[in-house]
Short mmCIF file of N, CA and C in Angstrom, two decimals:
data_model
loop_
_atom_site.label_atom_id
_atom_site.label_comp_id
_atom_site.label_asym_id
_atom_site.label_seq_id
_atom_site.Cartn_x
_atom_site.Cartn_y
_atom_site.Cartn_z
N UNK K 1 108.01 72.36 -4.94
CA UNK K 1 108.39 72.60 -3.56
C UNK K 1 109.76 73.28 -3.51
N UNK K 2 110.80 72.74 -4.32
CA UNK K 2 112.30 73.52 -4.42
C UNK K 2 112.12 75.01 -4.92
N UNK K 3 111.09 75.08 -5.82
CA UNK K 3 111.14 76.34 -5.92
C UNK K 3 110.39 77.39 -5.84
N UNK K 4 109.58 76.94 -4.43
CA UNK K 4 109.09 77.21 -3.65
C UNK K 4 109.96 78.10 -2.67
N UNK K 5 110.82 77.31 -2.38
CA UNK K 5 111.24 77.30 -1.17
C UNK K 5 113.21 77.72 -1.34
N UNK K 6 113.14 78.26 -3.17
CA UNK K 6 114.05 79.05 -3.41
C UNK K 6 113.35 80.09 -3.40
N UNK K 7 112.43 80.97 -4.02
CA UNK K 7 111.71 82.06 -4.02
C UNK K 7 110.93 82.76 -2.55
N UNK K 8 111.05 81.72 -1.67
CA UNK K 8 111.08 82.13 -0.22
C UNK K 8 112.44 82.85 0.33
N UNK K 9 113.69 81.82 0.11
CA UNK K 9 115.03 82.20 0.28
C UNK K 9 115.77 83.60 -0.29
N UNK K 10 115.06 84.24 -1.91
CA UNK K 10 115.14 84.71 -2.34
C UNK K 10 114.83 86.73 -1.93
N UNK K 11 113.34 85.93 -2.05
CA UNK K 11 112.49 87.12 -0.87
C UNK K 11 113.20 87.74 0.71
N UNK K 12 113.58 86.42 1.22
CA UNK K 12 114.35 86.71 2.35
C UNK K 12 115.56 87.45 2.49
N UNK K 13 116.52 87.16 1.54
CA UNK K 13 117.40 88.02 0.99
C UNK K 13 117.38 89.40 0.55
N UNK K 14 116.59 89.25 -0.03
CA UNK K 14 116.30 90.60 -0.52
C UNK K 14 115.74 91.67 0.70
N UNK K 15 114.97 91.65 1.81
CA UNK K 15 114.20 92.10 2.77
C UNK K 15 115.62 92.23 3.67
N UNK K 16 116.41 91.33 3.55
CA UNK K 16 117.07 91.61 4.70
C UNK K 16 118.65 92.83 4.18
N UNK K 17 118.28 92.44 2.68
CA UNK K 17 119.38 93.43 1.98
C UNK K 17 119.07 95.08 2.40
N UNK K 18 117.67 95.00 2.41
CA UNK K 18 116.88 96.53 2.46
C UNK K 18 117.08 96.77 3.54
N UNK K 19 117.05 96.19 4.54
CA UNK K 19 117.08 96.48 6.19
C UNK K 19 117.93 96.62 6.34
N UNK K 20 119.46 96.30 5.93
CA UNK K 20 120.97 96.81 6.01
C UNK K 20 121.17 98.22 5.49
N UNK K 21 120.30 98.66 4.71
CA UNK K 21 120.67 99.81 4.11
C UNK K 21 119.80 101.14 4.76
N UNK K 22 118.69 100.57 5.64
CA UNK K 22 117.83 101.57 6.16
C UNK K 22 118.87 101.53 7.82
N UNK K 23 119.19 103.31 8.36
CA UNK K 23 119.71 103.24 9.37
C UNK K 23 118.71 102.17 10.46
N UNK K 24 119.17 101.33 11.25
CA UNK K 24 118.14 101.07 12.55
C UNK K 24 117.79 102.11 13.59
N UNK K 25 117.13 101.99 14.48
CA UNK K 25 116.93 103.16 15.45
C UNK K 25 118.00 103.01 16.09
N UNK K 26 119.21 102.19 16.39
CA UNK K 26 120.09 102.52 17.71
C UNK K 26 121.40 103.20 16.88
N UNK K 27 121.17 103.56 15.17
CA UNK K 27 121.84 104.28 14.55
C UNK K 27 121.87 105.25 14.78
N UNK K 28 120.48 105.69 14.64
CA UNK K 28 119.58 107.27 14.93
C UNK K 28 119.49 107.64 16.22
N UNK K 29 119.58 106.64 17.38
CA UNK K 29 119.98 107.51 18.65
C UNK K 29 121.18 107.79 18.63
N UNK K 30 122.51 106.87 18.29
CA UNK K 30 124.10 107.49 18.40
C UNK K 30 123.83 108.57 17.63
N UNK K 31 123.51 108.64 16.48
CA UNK K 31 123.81 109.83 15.55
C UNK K 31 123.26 110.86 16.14
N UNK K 32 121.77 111.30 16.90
CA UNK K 32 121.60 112.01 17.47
C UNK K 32 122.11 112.50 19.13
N UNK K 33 122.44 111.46 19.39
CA UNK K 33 123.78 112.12 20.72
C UNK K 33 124.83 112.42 20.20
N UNK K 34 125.12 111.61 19.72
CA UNK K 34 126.67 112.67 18.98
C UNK K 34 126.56 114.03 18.86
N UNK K 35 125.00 114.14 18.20
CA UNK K 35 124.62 115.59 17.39
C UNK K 35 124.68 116.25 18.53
N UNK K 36 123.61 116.06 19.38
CA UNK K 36 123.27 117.06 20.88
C UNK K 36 125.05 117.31 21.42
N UNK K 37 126.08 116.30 21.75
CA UNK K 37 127.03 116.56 22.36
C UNK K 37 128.13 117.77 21.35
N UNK K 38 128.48 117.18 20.51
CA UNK K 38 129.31 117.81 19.43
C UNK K 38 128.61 118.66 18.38
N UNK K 39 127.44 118.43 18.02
CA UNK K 39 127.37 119.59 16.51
C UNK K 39 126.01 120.77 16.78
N UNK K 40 125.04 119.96 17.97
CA UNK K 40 124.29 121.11 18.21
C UNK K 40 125.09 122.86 19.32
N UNK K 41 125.93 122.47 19.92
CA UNK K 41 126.07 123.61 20.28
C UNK K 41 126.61 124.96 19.49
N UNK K 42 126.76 124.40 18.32
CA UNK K 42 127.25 125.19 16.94
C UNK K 42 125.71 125.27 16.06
N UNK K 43 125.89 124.41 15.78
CA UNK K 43 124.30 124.30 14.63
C UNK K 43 123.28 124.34 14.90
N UNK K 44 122.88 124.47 16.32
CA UNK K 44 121.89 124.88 17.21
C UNK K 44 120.48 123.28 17.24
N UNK K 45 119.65 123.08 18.14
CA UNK K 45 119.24 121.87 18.04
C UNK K 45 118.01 121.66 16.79
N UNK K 46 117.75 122.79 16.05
CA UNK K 46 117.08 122.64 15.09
C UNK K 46 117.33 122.19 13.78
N UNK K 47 119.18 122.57 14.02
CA UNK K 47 120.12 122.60 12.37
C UNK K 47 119.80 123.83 11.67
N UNK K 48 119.38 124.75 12.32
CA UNK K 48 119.30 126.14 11.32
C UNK K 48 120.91 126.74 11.66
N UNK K 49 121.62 126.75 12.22
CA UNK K 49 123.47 126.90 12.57
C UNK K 49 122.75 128.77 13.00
N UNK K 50 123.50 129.41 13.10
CA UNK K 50 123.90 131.02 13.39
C UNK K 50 124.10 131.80 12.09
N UNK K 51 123.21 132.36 11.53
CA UNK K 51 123.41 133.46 10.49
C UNK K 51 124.63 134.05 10.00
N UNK K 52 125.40 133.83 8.97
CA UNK K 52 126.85 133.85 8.46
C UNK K 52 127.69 133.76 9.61
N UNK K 53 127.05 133.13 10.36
CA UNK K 53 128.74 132.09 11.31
C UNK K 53 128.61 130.89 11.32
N UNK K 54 127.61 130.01 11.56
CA UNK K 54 127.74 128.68 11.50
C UNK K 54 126.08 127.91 10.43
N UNK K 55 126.89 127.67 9.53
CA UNK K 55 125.98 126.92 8.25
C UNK K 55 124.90 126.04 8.43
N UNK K 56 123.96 126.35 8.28
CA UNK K 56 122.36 125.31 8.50
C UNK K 56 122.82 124.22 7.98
N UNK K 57 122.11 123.09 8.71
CA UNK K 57 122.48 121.72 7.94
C UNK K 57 120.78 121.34 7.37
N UNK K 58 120.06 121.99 7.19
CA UNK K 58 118.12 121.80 6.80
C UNK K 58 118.39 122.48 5.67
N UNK K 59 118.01 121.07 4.67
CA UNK K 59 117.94 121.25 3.40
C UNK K 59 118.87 121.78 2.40
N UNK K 60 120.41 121.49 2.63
CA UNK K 60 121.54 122.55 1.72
C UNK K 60 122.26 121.02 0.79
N UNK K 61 122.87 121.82 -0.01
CA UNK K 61 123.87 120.89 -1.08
C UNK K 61 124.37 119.80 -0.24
N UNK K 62 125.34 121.29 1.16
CA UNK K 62 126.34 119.96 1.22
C UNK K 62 125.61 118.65 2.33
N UNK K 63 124.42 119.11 2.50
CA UNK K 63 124.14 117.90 3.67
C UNK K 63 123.35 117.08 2.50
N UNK K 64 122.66 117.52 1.68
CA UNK K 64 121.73 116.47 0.42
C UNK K 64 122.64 116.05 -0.47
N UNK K 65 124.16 116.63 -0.74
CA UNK K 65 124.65 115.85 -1.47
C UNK K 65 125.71 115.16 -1.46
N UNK K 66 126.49 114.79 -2.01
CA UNK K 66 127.80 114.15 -1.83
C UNK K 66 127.84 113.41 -0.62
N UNK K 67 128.06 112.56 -0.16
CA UNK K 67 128.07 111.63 1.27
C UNK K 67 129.60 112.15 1.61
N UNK K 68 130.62 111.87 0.44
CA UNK K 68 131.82 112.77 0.86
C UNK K 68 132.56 113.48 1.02
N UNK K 69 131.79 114.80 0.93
CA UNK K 69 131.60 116.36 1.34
C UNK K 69 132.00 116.24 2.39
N UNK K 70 130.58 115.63 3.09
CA UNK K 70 130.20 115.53 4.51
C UNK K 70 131.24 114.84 5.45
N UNK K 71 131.68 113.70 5.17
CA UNK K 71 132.67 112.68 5.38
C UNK K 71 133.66 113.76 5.78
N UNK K 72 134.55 114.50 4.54
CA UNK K 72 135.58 114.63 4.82
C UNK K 72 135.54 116.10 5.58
N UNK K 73 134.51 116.72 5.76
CA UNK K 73 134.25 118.05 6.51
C UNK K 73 134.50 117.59 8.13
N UNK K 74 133.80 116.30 8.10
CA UNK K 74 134.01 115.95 9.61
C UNK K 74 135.58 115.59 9.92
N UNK K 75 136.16 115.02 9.06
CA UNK K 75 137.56 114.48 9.08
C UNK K 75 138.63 115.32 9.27
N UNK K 76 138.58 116.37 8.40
CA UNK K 76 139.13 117.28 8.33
C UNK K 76 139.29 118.61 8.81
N UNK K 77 137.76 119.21 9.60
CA UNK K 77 137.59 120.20 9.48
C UNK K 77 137.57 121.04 8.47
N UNK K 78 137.16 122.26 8.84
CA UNK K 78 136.63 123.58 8.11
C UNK K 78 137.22 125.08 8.55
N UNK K 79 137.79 125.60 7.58
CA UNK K 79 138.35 127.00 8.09
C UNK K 79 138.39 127.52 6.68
N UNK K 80 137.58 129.50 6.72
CA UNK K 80 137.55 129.99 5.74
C UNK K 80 136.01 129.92 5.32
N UNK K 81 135.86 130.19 3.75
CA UNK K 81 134.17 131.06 4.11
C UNK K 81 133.71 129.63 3.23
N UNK K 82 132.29 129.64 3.49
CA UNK K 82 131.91 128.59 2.70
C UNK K 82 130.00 129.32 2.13
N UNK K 83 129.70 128.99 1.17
CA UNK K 83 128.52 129.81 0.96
C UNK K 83 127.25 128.29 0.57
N UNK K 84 126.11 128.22 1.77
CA UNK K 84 125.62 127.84 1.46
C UNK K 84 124.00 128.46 1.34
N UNK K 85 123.11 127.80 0.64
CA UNK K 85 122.05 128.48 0.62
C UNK K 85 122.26 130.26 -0.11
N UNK K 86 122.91 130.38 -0.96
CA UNK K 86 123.53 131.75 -1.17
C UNK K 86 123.75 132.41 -0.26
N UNK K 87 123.86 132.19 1.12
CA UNK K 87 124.83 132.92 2.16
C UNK K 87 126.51 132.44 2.55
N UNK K 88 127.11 133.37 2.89
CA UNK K 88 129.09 133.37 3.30
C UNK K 88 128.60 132.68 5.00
N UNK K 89 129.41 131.88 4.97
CA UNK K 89 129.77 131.87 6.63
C UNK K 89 130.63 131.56 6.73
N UNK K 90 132.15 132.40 7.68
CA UNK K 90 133.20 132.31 7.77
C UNK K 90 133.87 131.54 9.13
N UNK K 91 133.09 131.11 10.03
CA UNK K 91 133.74 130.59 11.26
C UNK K 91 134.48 129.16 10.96
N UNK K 92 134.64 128.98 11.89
CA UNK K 92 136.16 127.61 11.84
C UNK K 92 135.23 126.49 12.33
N UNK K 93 135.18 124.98 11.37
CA UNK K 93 134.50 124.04 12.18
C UNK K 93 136.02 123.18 12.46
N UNK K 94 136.04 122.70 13.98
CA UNK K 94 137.21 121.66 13.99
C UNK K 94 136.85 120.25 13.46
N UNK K 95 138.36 119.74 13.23
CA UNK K 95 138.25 118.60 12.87
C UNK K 95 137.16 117.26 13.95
N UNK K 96 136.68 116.48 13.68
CA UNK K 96 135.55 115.36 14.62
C UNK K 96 136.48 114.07 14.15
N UNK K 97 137.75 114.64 14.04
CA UNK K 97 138.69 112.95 13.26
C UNK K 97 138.50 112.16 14.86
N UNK K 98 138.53 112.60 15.86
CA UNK K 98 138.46 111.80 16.91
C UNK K 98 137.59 110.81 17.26
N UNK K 99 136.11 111.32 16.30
CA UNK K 99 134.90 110.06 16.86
C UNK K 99 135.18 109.11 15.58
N UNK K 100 134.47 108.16 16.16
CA UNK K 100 135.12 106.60 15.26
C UNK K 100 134.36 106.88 14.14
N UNK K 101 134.51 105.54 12.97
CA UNK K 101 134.37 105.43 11.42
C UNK K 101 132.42 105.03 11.81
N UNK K 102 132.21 104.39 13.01
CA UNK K 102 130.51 103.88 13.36
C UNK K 102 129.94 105.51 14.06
N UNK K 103 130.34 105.82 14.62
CA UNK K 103 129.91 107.42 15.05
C UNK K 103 129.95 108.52 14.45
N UNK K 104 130.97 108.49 13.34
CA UNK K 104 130.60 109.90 12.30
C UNK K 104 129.88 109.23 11.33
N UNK K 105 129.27 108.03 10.77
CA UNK K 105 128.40 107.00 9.93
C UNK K 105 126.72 107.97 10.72
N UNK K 106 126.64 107.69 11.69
CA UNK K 106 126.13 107.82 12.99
C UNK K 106 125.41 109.09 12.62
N UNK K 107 126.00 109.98 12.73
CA UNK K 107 125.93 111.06 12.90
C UNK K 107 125.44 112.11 11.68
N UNK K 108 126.30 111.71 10.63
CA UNK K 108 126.08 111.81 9.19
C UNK K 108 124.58 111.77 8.91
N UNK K 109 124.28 110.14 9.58
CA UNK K 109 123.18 109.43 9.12
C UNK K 109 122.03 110.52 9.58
N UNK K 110 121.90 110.27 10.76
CA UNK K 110 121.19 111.83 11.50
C UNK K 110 120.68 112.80 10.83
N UNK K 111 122.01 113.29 10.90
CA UNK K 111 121.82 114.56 10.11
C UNK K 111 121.13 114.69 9.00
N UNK K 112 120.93 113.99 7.63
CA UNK K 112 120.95 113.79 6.55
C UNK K 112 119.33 113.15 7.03
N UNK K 113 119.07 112.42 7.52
CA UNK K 113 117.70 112.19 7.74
C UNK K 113 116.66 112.98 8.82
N UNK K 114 117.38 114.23 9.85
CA UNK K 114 116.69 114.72 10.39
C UNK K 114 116.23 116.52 9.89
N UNK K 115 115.48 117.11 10.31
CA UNK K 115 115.31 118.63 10.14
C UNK K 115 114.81 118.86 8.76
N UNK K 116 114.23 117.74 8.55
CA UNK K 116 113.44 117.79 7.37
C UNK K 116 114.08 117.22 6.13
N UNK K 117 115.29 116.94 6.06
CA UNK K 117 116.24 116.27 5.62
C UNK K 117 116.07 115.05 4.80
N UNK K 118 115.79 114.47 3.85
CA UNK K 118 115.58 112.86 3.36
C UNK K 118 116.69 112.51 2.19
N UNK K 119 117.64 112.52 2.80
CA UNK K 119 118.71 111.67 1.94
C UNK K 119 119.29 110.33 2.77
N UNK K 120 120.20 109.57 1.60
CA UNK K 120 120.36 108.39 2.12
C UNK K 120 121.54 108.18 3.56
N UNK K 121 121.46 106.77 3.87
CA UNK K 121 122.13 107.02 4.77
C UNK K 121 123.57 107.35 4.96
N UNK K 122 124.87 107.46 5.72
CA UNK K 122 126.11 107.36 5.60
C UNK K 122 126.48 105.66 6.38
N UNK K 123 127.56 105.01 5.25
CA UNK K 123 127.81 103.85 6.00
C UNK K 123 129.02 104.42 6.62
N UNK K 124 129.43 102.80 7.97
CA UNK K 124 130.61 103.38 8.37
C UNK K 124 131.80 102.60 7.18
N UNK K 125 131.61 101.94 6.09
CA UNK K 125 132.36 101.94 5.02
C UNK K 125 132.89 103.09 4.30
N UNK K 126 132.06 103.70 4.10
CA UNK K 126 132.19 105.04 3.58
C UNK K 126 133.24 105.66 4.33
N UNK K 127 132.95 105.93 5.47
CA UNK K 127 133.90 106.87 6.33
C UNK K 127 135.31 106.35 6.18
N UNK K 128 135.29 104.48 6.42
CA UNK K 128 136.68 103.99 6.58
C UNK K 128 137.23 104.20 5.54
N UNK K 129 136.44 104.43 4.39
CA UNK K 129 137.12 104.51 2.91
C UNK K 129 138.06 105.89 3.14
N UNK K 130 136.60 106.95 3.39
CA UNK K 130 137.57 108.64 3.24
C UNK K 130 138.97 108.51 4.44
N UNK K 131 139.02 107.64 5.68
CA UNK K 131 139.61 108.18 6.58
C UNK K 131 141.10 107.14 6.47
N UNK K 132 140.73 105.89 5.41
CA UNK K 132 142.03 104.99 5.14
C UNK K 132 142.77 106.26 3.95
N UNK K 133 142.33 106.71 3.07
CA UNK K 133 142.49 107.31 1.75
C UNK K 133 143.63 108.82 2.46
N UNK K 134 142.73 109.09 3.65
CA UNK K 134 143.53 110.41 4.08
C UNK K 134 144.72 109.40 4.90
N UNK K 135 144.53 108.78 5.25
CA UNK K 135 146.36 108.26 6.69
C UNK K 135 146.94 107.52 4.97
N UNK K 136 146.49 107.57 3.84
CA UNK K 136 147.29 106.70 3.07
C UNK K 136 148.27 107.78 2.15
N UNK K 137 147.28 109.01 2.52
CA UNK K 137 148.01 110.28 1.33
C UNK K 137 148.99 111.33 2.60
N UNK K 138 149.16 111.06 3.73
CA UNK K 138 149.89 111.91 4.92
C UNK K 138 151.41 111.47 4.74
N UNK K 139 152.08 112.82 4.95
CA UNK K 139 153.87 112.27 4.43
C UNK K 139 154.71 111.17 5.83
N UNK K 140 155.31 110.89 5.34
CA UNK K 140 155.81 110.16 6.40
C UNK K 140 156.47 110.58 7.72
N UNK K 141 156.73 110.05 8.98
CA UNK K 141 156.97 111.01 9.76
C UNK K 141 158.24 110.59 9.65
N UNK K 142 159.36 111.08 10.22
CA UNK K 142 161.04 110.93 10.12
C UNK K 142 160.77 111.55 11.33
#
């Protein structure tokens, strides 16, 4: 019966470990309003972006790889050429440091799982990591 009823406890754990790591749907709606408000009027609502001005996010390196590519593109912004898919695109993305560490998670997540897209998700750990790492490396103000 105890170990029974550890291998129940066990199971349970585990199911609920997996379900932390799969976005929920009220992930995938923020991440997709975010998208519609802030990244589709650039990247257009399909994610194919504007032909050497603004970079497709369907199917490229930087959205399938690195989680903190992505991270710090949003953090930071973008200015200067970037070549994805063997095409240049030179327009300016601004910094998104303004939406929180759960809304660029959010959004990330989205992205990375929509437009045909199947990579994993973005936590908002992740983000707090890239966005403590950048206010920890900024000079001091005097």
């Amino acid at each position: 019966m105890r170990k029974a009823r550890l291998a129940l406890a066990i199971s349970f754990l585990s199911i609920a470990a997996k379900a932390q790591k799969r976005p929920g749907r009220a992930d995938m709606l923020l991440g997709e309003k975010i998208y519609v408000q802030h990244c589709m009027p650039c990247h257009q609502a399909d994610g194919v972006g504007v032909q050497n001005m603004i970079p497709p996010l369907v199917k490229t390196d930087h959205v399938l790889g690195p989680k903190a590519t992505l991270i710090k593109i949003l953090l930071n912004g973008m200015n200067g050429e970037i070549k994805v898919n063997g095409d240049i695109y030179s327009n300016e993305m601004p910094s998104q440091a303004f939406l929180t560490d759960e809304e660029i998670a959010a959004v990330l997540t989205y992205v990375r799982k929509s437009f045909g897209n199947k990579a994993s998700s973005v936590s908002v750990g992740e983000v707090k990591k890239i966005r403590d790492a950048k206010k920890s490396n900024m000079p001091a103000i005097e």
